[in-house]
């Protein structure tokens, strides 16, 4: 899902061509979240089909050929706002959506603050729920207990990481 929302975030700032989106996202993520042009184009086609983006006037690039420029629709802006307001469940993937979300949120401190608060609240709620579940389990190495306790430790690590994110300085302007 992060490809979709990464492109929507950049389109929310200004209309861009597929190549410009690819280049800007790569620069923003410092190679952490590199996409090939096919991935960008496919995602843009899907965004247009879903009514979240539309093509606008073509611009002539240095190569002399016309290029489609994409812009966010009102529905796209609403979808993006829902994503910003939501929390991220940890999929354990190499492209961690929470890392990407914070990297993109770093553009505006109020985004970071809001995201930190929401993510902390959701993570603490998950820890409480899992801790309650362990109370009825025997103190034995059963798969159920091990799984629940592993999840608790992972969530506690997320809480420590959120503290570190808050302590880090925002990126310097390019």
mmCIF file of C-alpha atoms in Angstrom:
data_model
loop_
_atom_site.group_PDB
_atom_site.id
_atom_site.type_symbol
_atom_site.label_atom_id
_atom_site.label_comp_id
_atom_site.label_asym_id
_atom_site.label_seq_id
_atom_site.Cartn_x
_atom_site.Cartn_y
_atom_site.Cartn_z
ATOM 1 C CA UNK A 1 0.000 0.000 0.000
ATOM 2 C CA UNK A 2 2.864 2.394 0.601
ATOM 3 C CA UNK A 3 3.538 2.894 -3.142
ATOM 4 C CA UNK A 4 0.013 4.203 -3.604
ATOM 5 C CA UNK A 5 0.174 6.568 -0.634
ATOM 6 C CA UNK A 6 3.708 7.714 -1.369
ATOM 7 C CA UNK A 7 2.618 8.829 -4.841
ATOM 8 C CA UNK A 8 -0.549 10.440 -3.466
ATOM 9 C CA UNK A 9 1.567 12.377 -0.932
ATOM 10 C CA UNK A 10 3.827 13.774 -3.643
ATOM 11 C CA UNK A 11 0.885 14.555 -5.949
ATOM 12 C CA UNK A 12 -0.776 16.409 -3.076
ATOM 13 C CA UNK A 13 2.101 18.906 -3.198
ATOM 14 C CA UNK A 14 2.020 19.497 -6.961
ATOM 15 C CA UNK A 15 1.226 17.751 -10.256
ATOM 16 C CA UNK A 16 4.072 15.587 -11.548
ATOM 17 C CA UNK A 17 4.953 13.251 -14.399
ATOM 18 C CA UNK A 18 5.582 9.555 -13.717
ATOM 19 C CA UNK A 19 9.336 10.038 -14.118
ATOM 20 C CA UNK A 20 9.326 13.048 -11.796
ATOM 21 C CA UNK A 21 7.402 11.052 -9.177
ATOM 22 C CA UNK A 22 9.947 8.237 -9.435
ATOM 23 C CA UNK A 23 12.885 10.641 -9.131
ATOM 24 C CA UNK A 24 11.364 12.689 -6.293
ATOM 25 C CA UNK A 25 10.388 9.632 -4.256
ATOM 26 C CA UNK A 26 13.850 8.114 -4.696
ATOM 27 C CA UNK A 27 15.433 11.390 -3.554
ATOM 28 C CA UNK A 28 13.071 11.624 -0.571
ATOM 29 C CA UNK A 29 13.735 8.043 0.523
ATOM 30 C CA UNK A 30 17.487 8.145 -0.208
ATOM 31 C CA UNK A 31 17.262 4.893 -2.138
ATOM 32 C CA UNK A 32 15.488 3.067 0.710
ATOM 33 C CA UNK A 33 12.261 2.798 -1.272
ATOM 34 C CA UNK A 34 13.381 2.694 -4.898
ATOM 35 C CA UNK A 35 10.732 2.057 -7.547
ATOM 36 C CA UNK A 36 11.198 1.359 -11.217
ATOM 37 C CA UNK A 37 9.211 3.413 -13.719
ATOM 38 C CA UNK A 38 6.935 0.448 -14.428
ATOM 39 C CA UNK A 39 5.830 0.302 -10.791
ATOM 40 C CA UNK A 40 5.151 4.037 -10.805
ATOM 41 C CA UNK A 41 3.236 3.904 -14.107
ATOM 42 C CA UNK A 42 1.146 0.912 -13.018
ATOM 43 C CA UNK A 43 0.254 2.574 -9.742
ATOM 44 C CA UNK A 44 -0.636 5.832 -11.508
ATOM 45 C CA UNK A 45 -2.913 3.942 -13.920
ATOM 46 C CA UNK A 46 -4.657 2.350 -10.947
ATOM 47 C CA UNK A 47 -4.988 5.738 -9.199
ATOM 48 C CA UNK A 48 -6.605 7.205 -12.331
ATOM 49 C CA UNK A 49 -8.973 4.195 -12.638
ATOM 50 C CA UNK A 50 -9.945 4.579 -8.969
ATOM 51 C CA UNK A 51 -10.599 8.314 -9.450
ATOM 52 C CA UNK A 52 -7.837 9.308 -7.011
ATOM 53 C CA UNK A 53 -5.728 11.076 -9.664
ATOM 54 C CA UNK A 54 -6.221 12.416 -13.184
ATOM 55 C CA UNK A 55 -4.004 13.372 -16.069
ATOM 56 C CA UNK A 56 -3.635 17.023 -16.898
ATOM 57 C CA UNK A 57 -1.972 18.905 -19.702
ATOM 58 C CA UNK A 58 1.082 17.360 -21.244
ATOM 59 C CA UNK A 59 4.360 19.190 -20.948
ATOM 60 C CA UNK A 60 7.277 19.058 -23.296
ATOM 61 C CA UNK A 61 10.380 17.755 -21.556
ATOM 62 C CA UNK A 62 13.966 18.408 -22.573
ATOM 63 C CA UNK A 63 13.735 15.391 -24.866
ATOM 64 C CA UNK A 64 11.095 17.176 -26.882
ATOM 65 C CA UNK A 65 8.366 14.622 -26.279
ATOM 66 C CA UNK A 66 5.102 15.221 -24.487
ATOM 67 C CA UNK A 67 4.655 13.649 -21.068
ATOM 68 C CA UNK A 68 1.448 13.152 -19.115
ATOM 69 C CA UNK A 69 1.278 15.026 -15.834
ATOM 70 C CA UNK A 70 -0.805 13.639 -12.975
ATOM 71 C CA UNK A 71 -2.643 15.560 -10.283
ATOM 72 C CA UNK A 72 -4.611 14.573 -7.214
ATOM 73 C CA UNK A 73 -8.426 14.635 -7.300
ATOM 74 C CA UNK A 74 -10.613 15.556 -4.330
ATOM 75 C CA UNK A 75 -11.219 11.826 -3.783
ATOM 76 C CA UNK A 76 -7.466 11.261 -3.848
ATOM 77 C CA UNK A 77 -6.985 13.940 -1.211
ATOM 78 C CA UNK A 78 -9.685 12.329 0.958
ATOM 79 C CA UNK A 79 -8.062 8.897 0.568
ATOM 80 C CA UNK A 80 -4.665 10.349 1.489
ATOM 81 C CA UNK A 81 -6.119 12.034 4.580
ATOM 82 C CA UNK A 82 -7.647 8.724 5.687
ATOM 83 C CA UNK A 83 -4.211 7.120 5.341
ATOM 84 C CA UNK A 84 -2.535 9.881 7.372
ATOM 85 C CA UNK A 85 -5.218 9.569 10.060
ATOM 86 C CA UNK A 86 -4.894 5.769 10.241
ATOM 87 C CA UNK A 87 -2.304 3.739 12.056
ATOM 88 C CA UNK A 88 -0.012 1.110 10.576
ATOM 89 C CA UNK A 89 -0.030 -2.535 11.538
ATOM 90 C CA UNK A 90 3.417 -4.089 11.402
ATOM 91 C CA UNK A 91 3.678 -6.420 8.406
ATOM 92 C CA UNK A 92 7.366 -7.150 8.958
ATOM 93 C CA UNK A 93 8.122 -6.333 5.329
ATOM 94 C CA UNK A 94 11.404 -4.902 4.077
ATOM 95 C CA UNK A 95 9.517 -1.756 3.041
ATOM 96 C CA UNK A 96 8.183 -0.841 6.441
ATOM 97 C CA UNK A 97 5.147 1.387 5.937
ATOM 98 C CA UNK A 98 5.658 3.100 9.291
ATOM 99 C CA UNK A 99 9.225 4.124 8.368
ATOM 100 C CA UNK A 100 8.021 5.443 5.012
ATOM 101 C CA UNK A 101 5.136 7.293 6.659
ATOM 102 C CA UNK A 102 7.467 9.042 9.132
ATOM 103 C CA UNK A 103 9.999 9.873 6.409
ATOM 104 C CA UNK A 104 7.259 11.515 4.334
ATOM 105 C CA UNK A 105 5.667 13.152 7.392
ATOM 106 C CA UNK A 106 9.003 14.801 8.196
ATOM 107 C CA UNK A 107 8.123 17.412 5.573
ATOM 108 C CA UNK A 108 5.915 19.085 8.239
ATOM 109 C CA UNK A 109 6.457 18.809 12.009
ATOM 110 C CA UNK A 110 2.721 18.810 12.748
ATOM 111 C CA UNK A 111 2.402 15.633 10.645
ATOM 112 C CA UNK A 112 5.148 13.988 12.718
ATOM 113 C CA UNK A 113 3.571 15.033 16.036
ATOM 114 C CA UNK A 114 0.117 13.822 15.029
ATOM 115 C CA UNK A 115 1.482 10.559 13.687
ATOM 116 C CA UNK A 116 3.579 9.957 16.835
ATOM 117 C CA UNK A 117 0.544 10.463 19.080
ATOM 118 C CA UNK A 118 -1.734 8.224 17.014
ATOM 119 C CA UNK A 119 0.840 5.465 16.653
ATOM 120 C CA UNK A 120 1.726 5.504 20.362
ATOM 121 C CA UNK A 121 -1.942 5.317 21.344
ATOM 122 C CA UNK A 122 -2.624 2.409 18.979
ATOM 123 C CA UNK A 123 0.535 0.546 20.025
ATOM 124 C CA UNK A 124 -0.225 0.913 23.749
ATOM 125 C CA UNK A 125 -3.782 -0.331 23.170
ATOM 126 C CA UNK A 126 -2.387 -3.399 21.395
ATOM 127 C CA UNK A 127 0.071 -4.078 24.244
ATOM 128 C CA UNK A 128 -2.735 -3.855 26.826
ATOM 129 C CA UNK A 129 -4.965 -6.218 24.838
ATOM 130 C CA UNK A 130 -2.195 -8.794 24.419
ATOM 131 C CA UNK A 131 -1.179 -8.538 28.092
ATOM 132 C CA UNK A 132 -4.783 -9.255 29.115
ATOM 133 C CA UNK A 133 -4.731 -12.327 26.860
ATOM 134 C CA UNK A 134 -1.654 -13.741 28.640
ATOM 135 C CA UNK A 135 -3.340 -13.665 32.071
ATOM 136 C CA UNK A 136 -5.418 -16.754 31.327
ATOM 137 C CA UNK A 137 -2.488 -18.731 29.911
ATOM 138 C CA UNK A 138 -0.243 -21.071 31.905
ATOM 139 C CA UNK A 139 3.369 -20.003 32.450
ATOM 140 C CA UNK A 140 4.567 -22.522 29.880
ATOM 141 C CA UNK A 141 6.275 -22.308 26.502
ATOM 142 C CA UNK A 142 3.147 -22.966 24.506
ATOM 143 C CA UNK A 143 2.863 -21.668 20.971
ATOM 144 C CA UNK A 144 0.035 -19.363 22.030
ATOM 145 C CA UNK A 145 2.002 -17.776 24.892
ATOM 146 C CA UNK A 146 5.205 -17.514 22.861
ATOM 147 C CA UNK A 147 3.346 -15.877 19.984
ATOM 148 C CA UNK A 148 1.558 -13.378 22.208
ATOM 149 C CA UNK A 149 4.688 -12.508 24.177
ATOM 150 C CA UNK A 150 6.689 -12.105 20.975
ATOM 151 C CA UNK A 151 4.077 -9.648 19.738
ATOM 152 C CA UNK A 152 4.265 -7.737 23.027
ATOM 153 C CA UNK A 153 8.058 -7.451 22.777
ATOM 154 C CA UNK A 154 7.821 -6.297 19.162
ATOM 155 C CA UNK A 155 5.292 -3.641 20.149
ATOM 156 C CA UNK A 156 7.507 -2.505 23.033
ATOM 157 C CA UNK A 157 10.338 -2.154 20.523
ATOM 158 C CA UNK A 158 8.057 -0.010 18.364
ATOM 159 C CA UNK A 159 7.397 2.218 21.383
ATOM 160 C CA UNK A 160 11.144 2.638 21.962
ATOM 161 C CA UNK A 161 11.628 3.371 18.257
ATOM 162 C CA UNK A 162 8.860 6.016 18.363
ATOM 163 C CA UNK A 163 10.737 7.705 21.240
ATOM 164 C CA UNK A 164 13.866 7.710 19.076
ATOM 165 C CA UNK A 165 11.975 9.154 16.090
ATOM 166 C CA UNK A 166 10.745 11.977 18.315
ATOM 167 C CA UNK A 167 14.286 12.662 19.574
ATOM 168 C CA UNK A 168 15.808 12.896 16.081
ATOM 169 C CA UNK A 169 16.151 16.266 14.376
ATOM 170 C CA UNK A 170 14.040 16.941 11.270
ATOM 171 C CA UNK A 171 15.879 16.607 7.950
ATOM 172 C CA UNK A 172 17.787 19.638 6.738
ATOM 173 C CA UNK A 173 16.301 21.487 3.776
ATOM 174 C CA UNK A 174 17.884 20.506 0.465
#
